[in-house]
CSV table of N, CA and C in Angstrom, one decimal:
chain,number,residue,atom,x,y,z
A,28,UNK,N,120.4,118.6,89.1
A,28,UNK,CA,120.7,117.2,88.6
A,28,UNK,C,119.4,116.4,88.7
A,29,UNK,N,119.1,115.7,87.6
A,29,UNK,CA,117.9,114.9,87.6
A,29,UNK,C,118.2,113.5,88.1
A,30,UNK,N,117.3,113.0,89.0
A,30,UNK,CA,117.5,111.7,89.6
A,30,UNK,C,117.2,110.6,88.5
A,31,UNK,N,117.9,109.5,88.5
A,31,UNK,CA,117.6,108.5,87.5
A,31,UNK,C,116.3,107.8,87.9
A,32,UNK,N,115.6,107.4,86.9
A,32,UNK,CA,114.3,106.8,87.1
A,32,UNK,C,114.5,105.3,86.8
A,33,UNK,N,113.9,104.5,87.7
A,33,UNK,CA,114.1,103.0,87.6
A,33,UNK,C,113.2,102.6,86.4
A,34,UNK,N,113.7,101.6,85.6
A,34,UNK,CA,113.0,101.1,84.5
A,34,UNK,C,111.9,100.1,85.0
A,35,UNK,N,110.7,100.1,84.3
A,35,UNK,CA,109.7,99.2,84.7
A,35,UNK,C,110.1,97.7,84.6
A,36,UNK,N,109.6,96.9,85.5
A,36,UNK,CA,110.0,95.5,85.6
A,36,UNK,C,109.8,94.7,84.3
A,37,UNK,N,108.7,94.9,83.5
A,37,UNK,CA,108.6,94.1,82.3
A,37,UNK,C,109.8,94.5,81.3
A,38,UNK,N,110.2,95.7,81.3
A,38,UNK,CA,111.3,96.1,80.4
A,38,UNK,C,112.6,95.4,80.9
A,39,UNK,N,112.8,95.4,82.2
A,39,UNK,CA,114.0,94.7,82.7
A,39,UNK,C,114.0,93.2,82.3
A,40,UNK,N,112.9,92.6,82.4
A,40,UNK,CA,112.7,91.2,82.0
A,40,UNK,C,113.0,91.0,80.5
A,41,UNK,N,112.5,91.9,79.7
A,41,UNK,CA,112.7,91.8,78.3
A,41,UNK,C,114.2,91.9,78.0
A,42,UNK,N,114.9,92.9,78.6
A,42,UNK,CA,116.3,93.1,78.3
A,42,UNK,C,117.1,91.8,78.8
A,43,UNK,N,116.7,91.3,79.9
A,43,UNK,CA,117.4,90.1,80.4
A,43,UNK,C,117.2,88.9,79.5
A,44,UNK,N,116.0,88.8,78.9
A,44,UNK,CA,115.6,87.7,78.0
A,44,UNK,C,116.5,87.9,76.7
A,45,UNK,N,116.6,89.1,76.2
A,45,UNK,CA,117.4,89.3,75.0
A,45,UNK,C,118.8,88.9,75.2
A,46,UNK,N,119.4,89.4,76.3
A,46,UNK,CA,120.8,89.0,76.6
A,46,UNK,C,120.9,87.5,76.8
A,47,UNK,N,120.0,86.9,77.4
A,47,UNK,CA,120.1,85.4,77.6
A,47,UNK,C,120.0,84.7,76.3
A,48,UNK,N,119.1,85.1,75.4
A,48,UNK,CA,118.9,84.5,74.1
A,48,UNK,C,120.2,84.7,73.3
A,49,UNK,N,120.8,85.9,73.3
A,49,UNK,CA,122.0,86.1,72.5
A,49,UNK,C,123.2,85.3,73.1
A,50,UNK,N,123.2,85.2,74.4
A,50,UNK,CA,124.3,84.4,75.0
A,50,UNK,C,124.1,82.9,74.6
A,51,UNK,N,122.8,82.4,74.6
A,51,UNK,CA,122.6,81.1,74.1
A,51,UNK,C,122.9,80.9,72.7
A,52,UNK,N,122.6,81.9,71.9
A,52,UNK,CA,123.0,81.8,70.5
A,52,UNK,C,124.5,81.7,70.3
A,53,UNK,N,125.2,82.5,71.1
A,53,UNK,CA,126.7,82.4,71.0
A,53,UNK,C,127.2,81.0,71.4
A,54,UNK,N,126.6,80.5,72.4
A,54,UNK,CA,127.0,79.1,72.9
A,54,UNK,C,126.6,78.1,71.8
A,55,UNK,N,125.5,78.2,71.2
A,55,UNK,CA,125.2,77.2,70.1
A,55,UNK,C,126.1,77.3,68.9
A,56,UNK,N,126.5,78.6,68.6
A,56,UNK,CA,127.5,78.7,67.5
A,56,UNK,C,128.9,78.2,67.9
A,57,UNK,N,129.2,78.3,69.2
A,57,UNK,CA,130.5,77.7,69.7
A,57,UNK,C,130.5,76.2,69.5
A,58,UNK,N,129.4,75.5,69.8
A,58,UNK,CA,129.3,74.1,69.7
A,58,UNK,C,129.0,73.6,68.3
A,59,UNK,N,128.1,74.2,67.6
A,59,UNK,CA,127.6,73.6,66.3
A,59,UNK,C,127.9,74.5,65.1
A,60,UNK,N,128.4,75.7,65.3
A,60,UNK,CA,128.6,76.5,64.2
A,60,UNK,C,130.1,76.6,63.7
A,61,UNK,N,130.3,77.5,62.8
A,61,UNK,CA,131.7,77.7,62.3
A,61,UNK,C,132.4,78.7,63.3
A,62,UNK,N,133.7,78.8,63.1
A,62,UNK,CA,134.4,79.8,63.9
A,62,UNK,C,133.9,81.2,63.6
A,63,UNK,N,133.6,81.5,62.3
A,63,UNK,CA,133.2,82.8,62.0
A,63,UNK,C,131.8,83.1,62.6
A,64,UNK,N,130.9,82.2,62.6
A,64,UNK,CA,129.6,82.4,63.2
A,64,UNK,C,129.8,82.7,64.7
A,65,UNK,N,130.6,81.9,65.4
A,65,UNK,CA,130.8,82.1,66.8
A,65,UNK,C,131.5,83.5,67.1
A,66,UNK,N,132.5,83.8,66.3
A,66,UNK,CA,133.2,85.0,66.6
A,66,UNK,C,132.3,86.2,66.3
A,67,UNK,N,131.5,86.2,65.3
A,67,UNK,CA,130.6,87.2,65.0
A,67,UNK,C,129.5,87.4,66.1
A,68,UNK,N,129.0,86.3,66.5
A,68,UNK,CA,128.0,86.4,67.6
A,68,UNK,C,128.6,86.9,68.9
A,69,UNK,N,129.7,86.4,69.2
A,69,UNK,CA,130.4,86.9,70.4
A,69,UNK,C,130.7,88.4,70.4
A,70,UNK,N,131.2,88.8,69.3
A,70,UNK,CA,131.6,90.2,69.1
A,70,UNK,C,130.4,91.1,69.3
A,71,UNK,N,129.3,90.8,68.6
A,71,UNK,CA,128.1,91.6,68.8
A,71,UNK,C,127.5,91.5,70.2
A,72,UNK,N,127.6,90.4,70.8
A,72,UNK,CA,127.1,90.3,72.2
A,72,UNK,C,128.0,91.2,73.1
A,73,UNK,N,129.3,91.2,72.9
A,73,UNK,CA,130.2,92.0,73.7
A,73,UNK,C,129.9,93.5,73.5
A,74,UNK,N,129.6,93.9,72.2
A,74,UNK,CA,129.3,95.3,71.9
A,74,UNK,C,128.0,95.7,72.6
A,75,UNK,N,127.0,94.8,72.6
A,75,UNK,CA,125.7,95.1,73.2
A,75,UNK,C,125.9,95.2,74.7
A,76,UNK,N,126.7,94.4,75.3
A,76,UNK,CA,126.9,94.5,76.8
A,76,UNK,C,127.6,95.8,77.1
A,77,UNK,N,128.6,96.2,76.3
A,77,UNK,CA,129.3,97.4,76.5
A,77,UNK,C,128.3,98.6,76.4
A,78,UNK,N,127.5,98.6,75.3
A,78,UNK,CA,126.5,99.6,75.1
A,78,UNK,C,125.6,99.7,76.4
A,79,UNK,N,125.1,98.6,76.8
A,79,UNK,CA,124.2,98.6,78.0
A,79,UNK,C,124.9,99.2,79.2
A,80,UNK,N,126.2,98.8,79.5
A,80,UNK,CA,126.9,99.2,80.6
A,80,UNK,C,127.2,100.7,80.5
A,81,UNK,N,127.5,101.2,79.3
A,81,UNK,CA,127.8,102.6,79.1
A,81,UNK,C,126.6,103.5,79.3
A,82,UNK,N,125.5,103.0,78.7
A,82,UNK,CA,124.3,103.9,78.8
A,82,UNK,C,123.6,103.8,80.1
A,83,UNK,N,123.6,102.6,80.8
A,83,UNK,CA,122.9,102.4,82.0
A,83,UNK,C,123.7,102.8,83.2
A,84,UNK,N,125.0,102.5,83.2
A,84,UNK,CA,125.9,102.7,84.3
A,84,UNK,C,127.0,103.7,84.1
A,85,UNK,N,127.1,104.3,82.9
A,85,UNK,CA,128.2,105.1,82.5
A,85,UNK,C,128.7,106.2,83.4
A,86,UNK,N,127.7,106.9,83.9
A,86,UNK,CA,128.1,108.0,84.8
A,86,UNK,C,128.8,107.6,86.1
A,87,UNK,N,128.4,106.4,86.5
A,87,UNK,CA,129.0,105.9,87.8
A,87,UNK,C,130.2,105.0,87.6
A,88,UNK,N,130.3,104.4,86.4
A,88,UNK,CA,131.4,103.4,86.2
A,88,UNK,C,132.5,103.8,85.3
A,89,UNK,N,132.2,104.5,84.3
A,89,UNK,CA,133.2,104.7,83.2
A,89,UNK,C,133.8,106.1,83.2
A,90,UNK,N,133.9,106.7,84.4
A,90,UNK,CA,134.4,108.1,84.5
A,90,UNK,C,135.9,108.1,84.7
A,91,UNK,N,136.5,107.0,85.2
A,91,UNK,CA,137.9,106.9,85.4
A,91,UNK,C,138.6,106.6,84.1
A,92,UNK,N,139.8,107.2,83.9
A,92,UNK,CA,140.5,107.0,82.6
A,92,UNK,C,140.9,105.6,82.3
A,93,UNK,N,141.3,104.9,83.4
A,93,UNK,CA,141.7,103.5,83.2
A,93,UNK,C,140.6,102.6,82.7
A,94,UNK,N,139.4,102.8,83.3
A,94,UNK,CA,138.3,102.0,82.9
A,94,UNK,C,137.8,102.4,81.5
A,95,UNK,N,137.9,103.7,81.2
A,95,UNK,CA,137.5,104.2,79.9
A,95,UNK,C,138.4,103.6,78.8
A,96,UNK,N,139.7,103.5,79.1
A,96,UNK,CA,140.6,103.0,78.1
A,96,UNK,C,140.4,101.5,77.9
A,97,UNK,N,140.1,100.7,78.9
A,97,UNK,CA,139.8,99.3,78.8
A,97,UNK,C,138.5,99.1,78.0
A,98,UNK,N,137.5,99.9,78.2
A,98,UNK,CA,136.3,99.8,77.4
A,98,UNK,C,136.5,100.1,76.0
A,99,UNK,N,137.3,101.1,75.7
A,99,UNK,CA,137.6,101.4,74.3
A,99,UNK,C,138.4,100.3,73.6
A,100,UNK,N,139.3,99.7,74.4
A,100,UNK,CA,140.2,98.6,73.8
A,100,UNK,C,139.3,97.4,73.5
A,101,UNK,N,138.4,97.1,74.4
A,101,UNK,CA,137.5,95.9,74.2
A,101,UNK,C,136.5,96.2,73.0
A,102,UNK,N,136.1,97.4,72.9
A,102,UNK,CA,135.2,97.8,71.8
A,102,UNK,C,136.0,97.7,70.5
A,103,UNK,N,137.2,98.1,70.4
A,103,UNK,CA,138.0,98.0,69.2
A,103,UNK,C,138.3,96.5,68.9
A,104,UNK,N,138.6,95.7,69.9
A,104,UNK,CA,138.8,94.3,69.6
A,104,UNK,C,137.5,93.6,69.1
A,105,UNK,N,136.3,94.0,69.6
A,105,UNK,CA,135.1,93.4,69.1
A,105,UNK,C,134.8,93.9,67.7
A,106,UNK,N,135.1,95.1,67.4
A,106,UNK,CA,135.0,95.6,66.0
A,106,UNK,C,135.9,94.9,65.1
A,107,UNK,N,137.1,94.6,65.5
A,107,UNK,CA,138.1,93.9,64.7
A,107,UNK,C,137.6,92.4,64.5
A,108,UNK,N,137.0,91.9,65.5
A,108,UNK,CA,136.5,90.5,65.4
A,108,UNK,C,135.4,90.4,64.4
A,109,UNK,N,134.6,91.5,64.3
A,109,UNK,CA,133.5,91.5,63.3
A,109,UNK,C,134.1,91.5,61.9
A,110,UNK,N,135.1,92.2,61.7
A,110,UNK,CA,135.8,92.3,60.4
A,110,UNK,C,136.4,90.9,60.1
A,111,UNK,N,137.0,90.3,61.1
A,111,UNK,CA,137.6,89.0,60.8
A,111,UNK,C,136.5,87.9,60.5
A,112,UNK,N,135.4,88.0,61.3
A,112,UNK,CA,134.3,87.1,61.0
A,112,UNK,C,133.7,87.3,59.6
A,113,UNK,N,133.6,88.6,59.1
A,113,UNK,CA,133.2,88.9,57.8
A,113,UNK,C,134.1,88.2,56.8
A,114,UNK,N,135.4,88.4,57.0
A,114,UNK,CA,136.4,87.7,56.1
A,114,UNK,C,136.2,86.2,56.1
A,115,UNK,N,135.9,85.7,57.3
A,115,UNK,CA,135.7,84.2,57.4
A,115,UNK,C,134.5,83.8,56.6
A,116,UNK,N,133.4,84.6,56.7
A,116,UNK,CA,132.2,84.3,56.0
A,116,UNK,C,132.5,84.3,54.5
A,117,UNK,N,133.3,85.3,54.0
A,117,UNK,CA,133.6,85.4,52.6
A,117,UNK,C,134.4,84.2,52.2
A,118,UNK,N,135.4,83.8,53.0
A,118,UNK,CA,136.3,82.6,52.7
A,118,UNK,C,135.5,81.3,52.7
A,119,UNK,N,134.5,81.2,53.6
A,119,UNK,CA,133.6,80.0,53.6
A,119,UNK,C,132.5,80.0,52.6
A,120,UNK,N,132.5,81.1,51.8
A,120,UNK,CA,131.4,81.3,50.8
A,120,UNK,C,130.0,81.3,51.4
A,121,UNK,N,129.9,81.8,52.6
A,121,UNK,CA,128.7,81.8,53.3
A,121,UNK,C,128.0,83.2,53.2
A,122,UNK,N,128.6,84.0,52.4
A,122,UNK,CA,128.1,85.4,52.3
A,122,UNK,C,127.7,85.6,50.9
């Protein structure tokens, strides 16, 4: 078994900055944007967080069936939210 290698500090800061900026973007859309913009931003942020958790912590966290089912359900809800947001963009003629 290969031992995991710790990521360099600048890379961790970069990832944290991207997550913080995307969270701020979601908050701005919540306050000043349309429902479709907020829902779209939130869904992509959730998918990115799930991707990070699964790739970075997956072997330790997502091995139990209950946790795996919850992650799949959240991923499906986020994907459905993106479809609903796209329909909202179309309805708002923003697309």
